[in-house]
Each structure stands twice: as structure tokens, then as C-alpha cells.
Short mmCIF file of C-alpha atoms in Angstrom, two decimals:
data_model
loop_
_atom_site.label_atom_id
_atom_site.label_comp_id
_atom_site.label_asym_id
_atom_site.label_seq_id
_atom_site.Cartn_x
_atom_site.Cartn_y
_atom_site.Cartn_z
CA UNK A 1 32.78 -16.68 -24.86
CA UNK A 2 29.37 -16.25 -27.37
CA UNK A 3 26.02 -17.00 -24.29
CA UNK A 4 24.00 -20.16 -25.17
CA UNK A 5 20.25 -19.50 -25.95
CA UNK A 6 17.40 -19.57 -24.54
CA UNK A 7 14.11 -20.21 -27.14
CA UNK A 8 10.47 -20.41 -25.63
CA UNK A 9 7.50 -21.56 -27.14
CA UNK A 10 4.67 -19.36 -28.47
CA UNK A 11 2.00 -18.16 -25.68
CA UNK A 12 5.93 -19.49 -23.25
CA UNK A 13 7.26 -17.40 -20.81
CA UNK A 14 4.02 -15.63 -20.21
CA UNK A 15 4.80 -15.11 -16.64
CA UNK A 16 8.16 -14.11 -17.18
CA UNK A 17 7.01 -11.58 -19.63
CA UNK A 18 4.44 -9.55 -17.40
CA UNK A 19 7.75 -8.97 -15.28
CA UNK A 20 7.88 -11.99 -13.22
CA UNK A 21 11.80 -13.45 -12.83
CA UNK A 22 11.47 -17.80 -13.66
CA UNK A 23 11.32 -19.50 -17.22
CA UNK A 24 10.49 -22.80 -16.36
CA UNK A 25 11.07 -25.78 -18.30
CA UNK A 26 7.74 -27.03 -20.13
CA UNK A 27 8.06 -23.14 -21.65
CA UNK A 28 11.06 -23.35 -23.42
CA UNK A 29 11.52 -25.37 -27.16
CA UNK A 30 14.92 -25.67 -27.45
CA UNK A 31 18.64 -24.14 -26.07
CA UNK A 32 20.03 -23.83 -29.26
CA UNK A 33 24.75 -23.27 -28.26
CA UNK A 34 27.00 -25.01 -24.85
CA UNK A 35 26.83 -24.27 -21.83
CA UNK A 36 26.51 -25.86 -18.57
CA UNK A 37 24.06 -26.07 -16.28
CA UNK A 38 25.59 -22.39 -14.10
CA UNK A 39 25.82 -20.82 -16.76
CA UNK A 40 24.68 -17.34 -18.44
CA UNK A 41 22.51 -17.58 -20.99
CA UNK A 42 21.09 -14.98 -24.16
CA UNK A 43 16.37 -15.48 -23.73
CA UNK A 44 14.87 -15.41 -27.03
CA UNK A 45 11.21 -15.13 -27.57
CA UNK A 46 9.64 -17.90 -30.12
CA UNK A 47 10.32 -15.40 -32.89
CA UNK A 48 13.77 -14.66 -32.33
CA UNK A 49 13.04 -11.42 -30.02
CA UNK A 50 14.99 -10.88 -27.39
CA UNK A 51 14.49 -11.31 -23.33
CA UNK A 52 17.09 -11.01 -21.52
CA UNK A 53 19.39 -13.15 -19.82
CA UNK A 54 19.49 -15.24 -16.37
CA UNK A 55 21.09 -18.97 -14.78
CA UNK A 56 20.50 -21.69 -16.14
CA UNK A 57 20.13 -25.15 -14.92
CA UNK A 58 18.16 -27.99 -16.59
CA UNK A 59 18.25 -30.10 -13.03
CA UNK A 60 15.17 -27.40 -12.06
CA UNK A 61 11.59 -26.83 -13.40
CA UNK A 62 12.84 -23.64 -13.09
CA UNK A 63 15.73 -23.50 -15.95
CA UNK A 64 15.99 -20.18 -16.42
CA UNK A 65 16.14 -17.02 -13.48
CA UNK A 66 16.84 -14.38 -14.69
CA UNK A 67 19.34 -11.60 -14.60
CA UNK A 68 18.66 -8.74 -16.39
CA UNK A 69 15.71 -7.72 -19.71
CA UNK A 70 19.19 -6.49 -21.62
CA UNK A 71 20.47 -9.70 -23.49
CA UNK A 72 23.32 -8.38 -23.86
CA UNK A 73 23.93 -7.76 -20.33
CA UNK A 74 27.57 -7.91 -19.27
CA UNK A 75 27.80 -10.46 -16.15
CA UNK A 76 31.19 -9.72 -14.05
CA UNK A 77 31.78 -9.04 -10.74
CA UNK A 78 31.26 -4.98 -11.66
CA UNK A 79 27.59 -6.09 -12.13
CA UNK A 80 26.67 -8.07 -8.57
CA UNK A 81 28.86 -5.62 -6.99
CA UNK A 82 26.58 -2.86 -8.46
CA UNK A 83 22.40 -5.04 -7.52
CA UNK A 84 24.36 -5.73 -4.66
CA UNK A 85 25.03 -1.95 -3.79
CA UNK A 86 21.59 -0.94 -5.14
CA UNK A 87 19.83 -3.56 -2.84
CA UNK A 88 21.64 -1.59 0.11
CA UNK A 89 21.25 1.79 -0.71
CA UNK A 90 17.21 0.26 -0.92
CA UNK A 91 17.58 -0.36 2.47
CA UNK A 92 18.93 2.82 4.19
CA UNK A 93 15.71 4.30 2.12
CA UNK A 94 13.28 2.24 3.65
CA UNK A 95 14.78 0.27 7.28
CA UNK A 96 15.70 0.33 10.48
CA UNK A 97 19.55 -1.68 8.98
CA UNK A 98 20.73 -2.68 12.02
CA UNK A 99 18.86 -6.11 11.68
CA UNK A 100 17.73 -6.62 8.46
CA UNK A 101 17.17 -8.72 4.95
CA UNK A 102 19.93 -6.37 2.46
CA UNK A 103 19.53 -9.30 0.14
CA UNK A 104 16.02 -10.43 -1.36
CA UNK A 105 16.08 -13.10 -4.18
CA UNK A 106 14.41 -12.17 -7.22
CA UNK A 107 13.41 -8.86 -5.64
CA UNK A 108 15.85 -7.62 -6.07
CA UNK A 109 17.63 -8.80 -9.24
CA UNK A 110 19.77 -11.50 -7.36
CA UNK A 111 17.69 -13.96 -8.04
CA UNK A 112 18.03 -17.56 -5.69
CA UNK A 113 19.91 -16.46 -2.54
CA UNK A 114 19.08 -14.41 0.19
CA UNK A 115 22.13 -12.88 2.49
CA UNK A 116 20.01 -11.49 6.73
CA UNK A 117 22.11 -9.07 8.91
CA UNK A 118 22.15 -9.95 12.18
CA UNK A 119 23.74 -7.46 14.07
CA UNK A 120 27.40 -7.30 13.05
CA UNK A 121 26.66 -10.74 11.08
CA UNK A 122 25.65 -11.10 7.50
CA UNK A 123 24.26 -15.32 7.51
CA UNK A 124 23.28 -16.06 3.31
CA UNK A 125 20.91 -19.13 2.13
CA UNK A 126 22.02 -19.72 -1.34
CA UNK A 127 19.36 -21.82 -3.29
CA UNK A 128 20.15 -21.32 -6.40
CA UNK A 129 23.35 -23.12 -9.13
CA UNK A 130 24.06 -20.04 -11.18
CA UNK A 131 23.90 -17.21 -8.41
CA UNK A 132 25.74 -19.80 -6.17
CA UNK A 133 29.03 -19.67 -7.63
CA UNK A 134 28.47 -16.17 -6.77
CA UNK A 135 28.16 -16.48 -3.83
CA UNK A 136 31.75 -14.96 -2.50
CA UNK A 137 31.71 -12.23 -5.13
CA UNK A 138 28.49 -10.92 -3.28
CA UNK A 139 29.25 -10.99 0.10
CA UNK A 140 32.76 -9.08 -1.01
CA UNK A 141 31.22 -6.82 -2.73
CA UNK A 142 28.13 -6.70 0.70
CA UNK A 143 30.95 -6.40 3.40
CA UNK A 144 32.88 -3.44 1.53
CA UNK A 145 29.81 -1.62 0.49
CA UNK A 146 28.40 -1.59 4.20
CA UNK A 147 32.55 -1.13 5.45
CA UNK A 148 32.01 2.74 3.55
CA UNK A 149 29.01 3.79 6.36
CA UNK A 150 30.95 2.81 8.97
CA UNK A 151 29.91 -0.59 8.77
CA UNK A 152 32.51 -3.48 10.08
CA UNK A 153 31.08 -7.41 9.15
CA UNK A 154 32.75 -9.22 12.36
CA UNK A 155 31.32 -12.84 10.49
CA UNK A 156 29.25 -14.21 7.77
CA UNK A 157 27.82 -17.25 7.88
CA UNK A 158 25.29 -19.55 5.34
CA UNK A 159 22.45 -21.85 5.92
CA UNK A 160 22.68 -23.20 2.39
CA UNK A 161 20.97 -26.14 3.68
CA UNK A 162 17.24 -25.58 2.39
CA UNK A 163 16.10 -28.69 0.80
CA UNK A 164 16.01 -27.18 -2.29
CA UNK A 165 19.58 -27.18 -3.35
CA UNK A 166 18.97 -31.19 -4.51
CA UNK A 167 16.43 -30.21 -6.61
CA UNK A 168 18.43 -27.65 -8.23
CA UNK A 169 21.15 -30.71 -8.31
CA UNK A 170 23.44 -29.31 -5.41
CA UNK A 171 24.57 -30.38 -2.47
CA UNK A 172 23.09 -28.86 1.71
CA UNK A 173 26.48 -27.52 3.01
CA UNK A 174 25.65 -25.51 6.31
CA UNK A 175 29.15 -23.80 7.76
CA UNK A 176 31.74 -20.38 8.12
CA UNK A 177 32.65 -18.15 5.15
CA UNK A 178 35.86 -16.64 6.40
CA UNK A 179 37.31 -16.80 10.24
CA UNK A 180 35.50 -18.73 13.13
CA UNK A 181 33.00 -16.84 15.57
CA UNK A 182 30.27 -17.20 18.73
CA UNK A 183 27.77 -18.21 16.31
CA UNK A 184 24.74 -16.86 19.36
CA UNK A 185 24.27 -13.40 17.96
CA UNK A 186 22.66 -10.90 20.53
CA UNK A 187 20.62 -8.27 17.97
CA UNK A 188 18.02 -5.68 19.52
CA UNK A 189 14.64 -4.84 17.74
CA UNK A 190 11.62 -2.84 19.05
CA UNK A 191 13.02 -2.94 22.37
CA UNK A 192 12.95 -6.07 22.67
CA UNK A 193 16.70 -7.95 23.02
CA UNK A 194 16.97 -11.44 21.22
CA UNK A 195 19.97 -14.35 21.26
CA UNK A 196 19.67 -15.23 17.00
CA UNK A 197 21.37 -18.64 16.68
CA UNK A 198 22.61 -18.64 13.28
CA UNK A 199 23.86 -22.09 12.84
CA UNK A 200 20.94 -24.04 14.75
CA UNK A 201 17.96 -21.45 14.29
CA UNK A 202 15.27 -21.88 12.21
CA UNK A 203 16.47 -20.36 7.71
CA UNK A 204 18.61 -17.66 8.21
CA UNK A 205 18.69 -18.20 12.62
CA UNK A 206 15.63 -15.19 13.64
CA UNK A 207 11.67 -14.81 11.44
CA UNK A 208 13.40 -10.48 10.13
CA UNK A 209 9.85 -10.37 7.96
CA UNK A 210 7.54 -9.31 11.08
CA UNK A 211 9.53 -6.79 12.67
CA UNK A 212 6.65 -3.92 11.49
CA UNK A 213 4.15 -6.75 12.81
CA UNK A 214 5.09 -7.46 16.17
CA UNK A 215 5.58 -4.08 16.98
CA UNK A 216 1.69 -3.27 15.46
CA UNK A 217 0.50 -5.66 18.25
CA UNK A 218 2.21 -3.85 21.41
CA UNK A 219 -0.72 -1.38 21.39
CA UNK A 220 -2.50 -4.13 21.76
CA UNK A 221 -1.21 -5.78 24.31
CA UNK A 222 -0.69 -3.27 27.67
CA UNK A 223 -2.16 -4.66 30.81
CA UNK A 224 -4.04 -7.91 28.69
CA UNK A 225 -3.81 -11.56 28.73
CA UNK A 226 -2.16 -12.89 25.61
CA UNK A 227 -1.60 -16.41 24.39
CA UNK A 228 1.56 -16.61 21.77
CA UNK A 229 0.41 -19.84 19.30
CA UNK A 230 4.01 -21.27 17.50
CA UNK A 231 6.37 -19.35 19.02
CA UNK A 232 9.62 -20.26 17.83
CA UNK A 233 11.77 -18.36 19.86
CA UNK A 234 9.14 -15.81 21.56
CA UNK A 235 9.48 -13.09 19.32
CA UNK A 236 5.93 -11.76 19.03
CA UNK A 237 5.57 -13.00 23.17
CA UNK A 238 8.14 -11.31 24.43
CA UNK A 239 6.51 -8.08 22.35
CA UNK A 240 3.89 -8.19 24.39
CA UNK A 241 5.30 -8.74 27.53
CA UNK A 242 7.78 -5.78 26.90
CA UNK A 243 4.78 -4.28 26.05
CA UNK A 244 3.13 -4.48 29.08
CA UNK A 245 1.02 -6.95 29.30
CA UNK A 246 -0.57 -9.01 32.34
CA UNK A 247 0.97 -12.36 31.73
CA UNK A 248 1.90 -14.30 28.33
CA UNK A 249 1.55 -18.07 27.55
CA UNK A 250 4.33 -19.01 24.46
CA UNK A 251 3.61 -22.65 23.38
CA UNK A 252 5.54 -24.52 20.35
CA UNK A 253 5.58 -28.25 19.69
CA UNK A 254 10.42 -27.31 19.43
CA UNK A 255 11.79 -27.86 23.05
CA UNK A 256 14.71 -26.73 21.38
CA UNK A 257 12.74 -23.14 20.70
CA UNK A 258 11.14 -23.27 24.18
CA UNK A 259 14.05 -23.10 25.79
CA UNK A 260 16.03 -20.64 23.00
CA UNK A 261 12.62 -18.17 24.18
CA UNK A 262 12.87 -18.69 27.47
CA UNK A 263 16.52 -17.80 27.48
CA UNK A 264 15.45 -14.46 25.46
CA UNK A 265 13.01 -13.47 28.60
CA UNK A 266 15.56 -13.41 30.90
CA UNK A 267 17.41 -11.37 28.63
CA UNK A 268 14.53 -9.31 28.61
CA UNK A 269 13.80 -9.30 32.54
CA UNK A 270 10.04 -10.89 30.90
CA UNK A 271 10.84 -14.79 32.84
CA UNK A 272 7.85 -13.20 35.54
CA UNK A 273 5.32 -12.59 32.66
CA UNK A 274 5.88 -14.13 30.07
CA UNK A 275 6.33 -18.10 30.29
CA UNK A 276 6.53 -21.11 27.51
CA UNK A 277 5.47 -24.57 26.96
CA UNK A 278 6.76 -26.83 24.64
CA UNK A 279 3.32 -28.28 23.50
CA UNK A 280 1.33 -29.35 19.83
CA UNK A 281 -0.78 -25.76 19.46
CA UNK A 282 -4.12 -28.05 17.30
CA UNK A 283 -3.23 -30.44 20.58
CA UNK A 284 -3.06 -27.43 23.51
CA UNK A 285 -5.99 -24.84 22.69
CA UNK A 286 -9.11 -27.00 22.89
CA UNK A 287 -7.67 -28.44 26.07
CA UNK A 288 -7.39 -24.90 26.46
CA UNK A 289 -11.01 -24.25 25.81
CA UNK A 290 -12.44 -27.73 27.93
CA UNK A 291 -10.73 -25.34 30.84
CA UNK A 292 -12.64 -22.72 30.54
CA UNK A 293 -9.67 -20.40 29.87
CA UNK A 294 -9.85 -16.42 28.34
CA UNK A 295 -7.38 -14.61 26.37
CA UNK A 296 -7.83 -10.88 25.32
CA UNK A 297 -4.66 -10.95 22.40
CA UNK A 298 -4.43 -14.86 20.40
CA UNK A 299 -1.33 -14.51 18.18
CA UNK A 300 -1.56 -17.30 15.72
CA UNK A 301 2.09 -17.28 13.72
CA UNK A 302 2.07 -20.52 11.93
CA UNK A 303 4.87 -21.96 9.96
CA UNK A 304 3.65 -21.89 6.71
CA UNK A 305 1.12 -25.05 5.86
CA UNK A 306 1.75 -25.94 1.72
CA UNK A 307 5.20 -25.32 0.15
CA UNK A 308 3.78 -26.07 -2.99
CA UNK A 309 -0.22 -26.05 -4.91
CA UNK A 310 -0.68 -29.54 -4.04
CA UNK A 311 -1.13 -29.25 -0.73
CA UNK A 312 -3.28 -26.45 -0.36
CA UNK A 313 -6.19 -28.18 0.46
CA UNK A 314 -5.26 -29.92 2.95
CA UNK A 315 -3.32 -26.55 4.22
CA UNK A 316 -6.70 -24.98 3.98
CA UNK A 317 -7.81 -27.18 6.61
CA UNK A 318 -5.21 -26.43 8.61
CA UNK A 319 -6.08 -22.83 8.99
CA UNK A 320 -9.41 -23.20 9.42
CA UNK A 321 -8.99 -25.00 12.25
CA UNK A 322 -6.21 -22.79 14.35
CA UNK A 323 -8.08 -19.78 13.51
CA UNK A 324 -11.53 -21.40 15.48
CA UNK A 325 -9.19 -22.48 17.72
CA UNK A 326 -7.61 -19.35 18.09
CA UNK A 327 -11.32 -18.12 18.32
CA UNK A 328 -12.68 -19.71 20.22
CA UNK A 329 -10.03 -18.77 23.16
CA UNK A 330 -10.67 -14.99 21.64
CA UNK A 331 -12.52 -13.11 24.54
CA UNK A 332 -15.83 -11.31 23.89
CA UNK A 333 -14.01 -8.04 22.26
CA UNK A 334 -11.03 -9.35 22.22
CA UNK A 335 -8.46 -9.07 19.31
CA UNK A 336 -6.86 -11.59 17.00
CA UNK A 337 -3.38 -11.66 15.56
CA UNK A 338 -3.21 -14.28 12.58
CA UNK A 339 -1.57 -14.50 8.87
CA UNK A 340 0.50 -17.24 6.94
CA UNK A 341 3.57 -17.03 5.32
CA UNK A 342 2.48 -20.39 2.74
CA UNK A 343 3.51 -18.30 -0.85
CA UNK A 344 0.65 -20.71 -1.83
CA UNK A 345 -2.03 -20.15 0.26
CA UNK A 346 -2.81 -16.76 -2.14
CA UNK A 347 -5.04 -13.61 0.06
CA UNK A 348 -8.43 -13.82 -0.70
CA UNK A 349 -8.27 -17.61 0.03
CA UNK A 350 -6.94 -17.16 3.59
CA UNK A 351 -9.35 -14.16 4.29
CA UNK A 352 -11.94 -17.07 2.78
CA UNK A 353 -10.56 -19.83 4.83
CA UNK A 354 -10.60 -17.14 8.09
CA UNK A 355 -14.06 -16.07 7.54
CA UNK A 356 -15.20 -20.01 7.79
CA UNK A 357 -13.24 -20.62 11.49
CA UNK A 358 -15.39 -16.98 12.35
CA UNK A 359 -18.32 -18.49 11.66
CA UNK A 360 -17.57 -21.61 13.58
CA UNK A 361 -16.36 -20.37 16.18
CA UNK A 362 -20.43 -17.62 16.33
CA UNK A 363 -17.60 -14.49 16.35
CA UNK A 364 -17.77 -11.58 14.11
CA UNK A 365 -14.34 -9.83 12.84
CA UNK A 366 -13.39 -6.19 12.46
CA UNK A 367 -10.76 -5.74 11.13
CA UNK A 368 -8.22 -3.35 12.54
CA UNK A 369 -5.58 -3.64 9.93
CA UNK A 370 -3.91 -5.64 7.54
CA UNK A 371 -0.11 -6.34 6.70
CA UNK A 372 2.73 -7.95 5.10
CA UNK A 373 6.30 -8.74 5.18
CA UNK A 374 8.66 -5.56 6.27
CA UNK A 375 10.20 -3.31 3.72
CA UNK A 376 12.92 -5.29 3.74
CA UNK A 377 10.96 -8.67 2.05
CA UNK A 378 10.36 -6.48 -0.55
CA UNK A 379 7.36 -7.43 -3.17
CA UNK A 380 8.29 -7.19 -7.07
CA UNK A 381 5.22 -6.63 -9.03
CA UNK A 382 4.66 -9.20 -10.80
CA UNK A 383 6.77 -11.77 -9.98
CA UNK A 384 4.21 -12.65 -7.00
CA UNK A 385 6.67 -15.74 -5.61
CA UNK A 386 8.42 -12.40 -3.67
CA UNK A 387 5.22 -12.35 -1.72
CA UNK A 388 3.90 -14.27 0.99
CA UNK A 389 2.73 -12.88 3.73
CA UNK A 390 -0.57 -12.27 5.37
CA UNK A 391 -1.51 -10.31 8.98
CA UNK A 392 -4.64 -9.81 9.82
CA UNK A 393 -5.21 -8.06 13.21
CA UNK A 394 -9.06 -8.12 14.32
CA UNK A 395 -11.69 -7.71 16.93
CA UNK A 396 -13.47 -10.28 18.43
CA UNK A 397 -16.98 -10.02 19.31
CA UNK A 398 -20.17 -12.53 19.86
CA UNK A 399 -22.90 -12.22 17.29
CA UNK A 400 -24.63 -10.64 18.25
#
């Protein structure tokens, strides 16, 4: 069957031509030929030059998600299997694969799908109509390829319940793919044991992207008093505890997350030194400051304050406020670990916001290191939607 052809406007598709993976609705001149949303289409420049092929969905502002730079690429089970094998081979070369992200959407040239591996369980998040048609093929291929390395997957759970599916004209869904299993999965990361709730936890159940960043705070925490804000299920707090912190307070607004964090602390025998509190961080930090509290290490790992360019200004206020409050609680010579997981909070803007917070707190910052997401969340250059996590460690000193 002959593919429909998407023809770009003159000057359209600049990001895609530079190496990106998306074509927006306002970059398209016309579509010729018959198609259904979710089909593979050929993409041509305004002058007819072939640019490649991808999935089309006219319901979405991201109208085409590129699959290949070859316009005549055959998109079949063999093609998908090659992409899955390439993704797994990359992880084998670069990361500890006991628990990791094994497919990261556009950065693995499989746009719109994420697969996380937690020990012997896979969690799938499908966010685009075109790739959704290949979801079961991807799962089957991944299980077979892992089995070749002696890794047997006992269960697969789908967490395609993000709101973005509605923008693709799809319903939100979650549930087992195949046989049912216990959805509380134990993993070990950086020597810390966690129970990951793949059914009801945030996103796919656990944030794997911060693994190396959590390890980076170990050397700072031995014998130290630590405050971990937006702790979720306790990951940074537990890393501080396992590294030998004298006391750790983890704070999160979700009682469910706090309960899970406390369960994880007990799992690691850290319940005497690592405790958790359910509170709004923005309200708690000023109270701690008023009480004269000081910490050797303050960790700020907030959720994305913005998920669109339209709300960046409000996000800047949030990041500035939380960093200002956090810095005021760091003792002279102590350390601040701070991050943003919002793609739209660009690195330069995030750095500027931290500088402003430091000035407001009358602190001087000495950068220890800058990090980003783990290698299992690769950053595809020119496809900047794959780059989102910015992570700094600073020493904070009084103005002198």
C-alpha cells in the first residue's frame, strides 16, 4: 500500500532537519494520499525532497513523529525489533541493567514510548497513537532479547495513564499486559533497597533518572544532618542514610509517598536515623528557618513546576523561592543539591534562578559539580525534548 505524503511548508521542519524527531501541525503545507491517524507517512520538503518517514496523527499538535531518515524505510516487525535490540545493547554498554530505563522514546528512535525495567518486571508507558499500535510487538521483542542474556521477565504492567494521551485522541489506560503478578517490586540501587509500586506509584513507579545523582551525594552525607525536600518515596533520603548520615528528614506533600518512604527506610534498617514528614515544603521551610534549624546538606528534588512554555515565568518564581528557602537552612560551608526536571526550564534560566536565590539568601555558591539524567535516559542531540534534568551540587558559604 502506497504511503500518504506529508509536504512541509517552505522553511518548515527546521528542528527536524537539524536532527529533531517532531513535526508540528503549523509546519505542514498539505498531506496527499489516504491515511488513518497512526499510519506511517512519507515526509517531503516543500520542493519534494524526501526527508524520511514517521507516524502521523492530525489530532496532535505534534503531527508527525519521525521513525527514520529514510523515506522508503520498511516499518515492520523486523524494523521494530532492530530498534529494541539497539536500545538494549546501548544499556548493556553504559549502565547497570538490574533496574534501568530500557527504551526512552525519541532518544531510542521509538517515538512516544517508554519502558522501564525494575528487576524482573517491565513497565510500559505509551504516549502516542502510532507507537501504541506496536506496543505489544515492542514488549514481545524486548522480553525475547532479554531472555537471550538470561534475563527472564516475570510480568509486564502498562502505565499509559498520562493526560498527554488525551491530546493524541487516546484514552488513558493502565493494567497488566499478560499474566497478573505482585505489583510491589523490590529493587536495589546504590546499595539501597526499595519497594517500587508499579501500579500506583508516580509515573512508572520510581524515578530511575536520578540514580547517579543520588550516588553523588553519598560522600557529602557521612555523619551529617540532612534535609531532603520533595522526597517522594525517600530515594535521596535513603541514599543519605545508607551513606552514614547522622540524621535525615525527608518531606513530601503526599501521605502515600511518605508511607512508602517509611516502609523503604524499615526495609534498609534506617528507621532510627531517617524519618519522614508529610508537609507542604513551601510552608515547612520557613517554619524550620524560624525555629533556627540548620542542616549540613539540603536536597531539593521538586516535581516539574512547568510542563509548557506558557507557565515558565511562574515556574521561575517557584524554583527561586524553594532555592532561597533551602539555602537559608544550609549551615555555613554546608551543601545544597538542587535540580529541575522540567524540559522547559532551560539550563541557563535555571542557573540564573539559582544565582538570584543565592543573592537573596546572602550566600556565595561554589559549584561542586553539574550533572544531568542517567545514561539510560540518553540525550539525543538536536532533539532537545530528550534533555530535561539539570542537577547541581553547591557548597554554600556566608558572604565574606
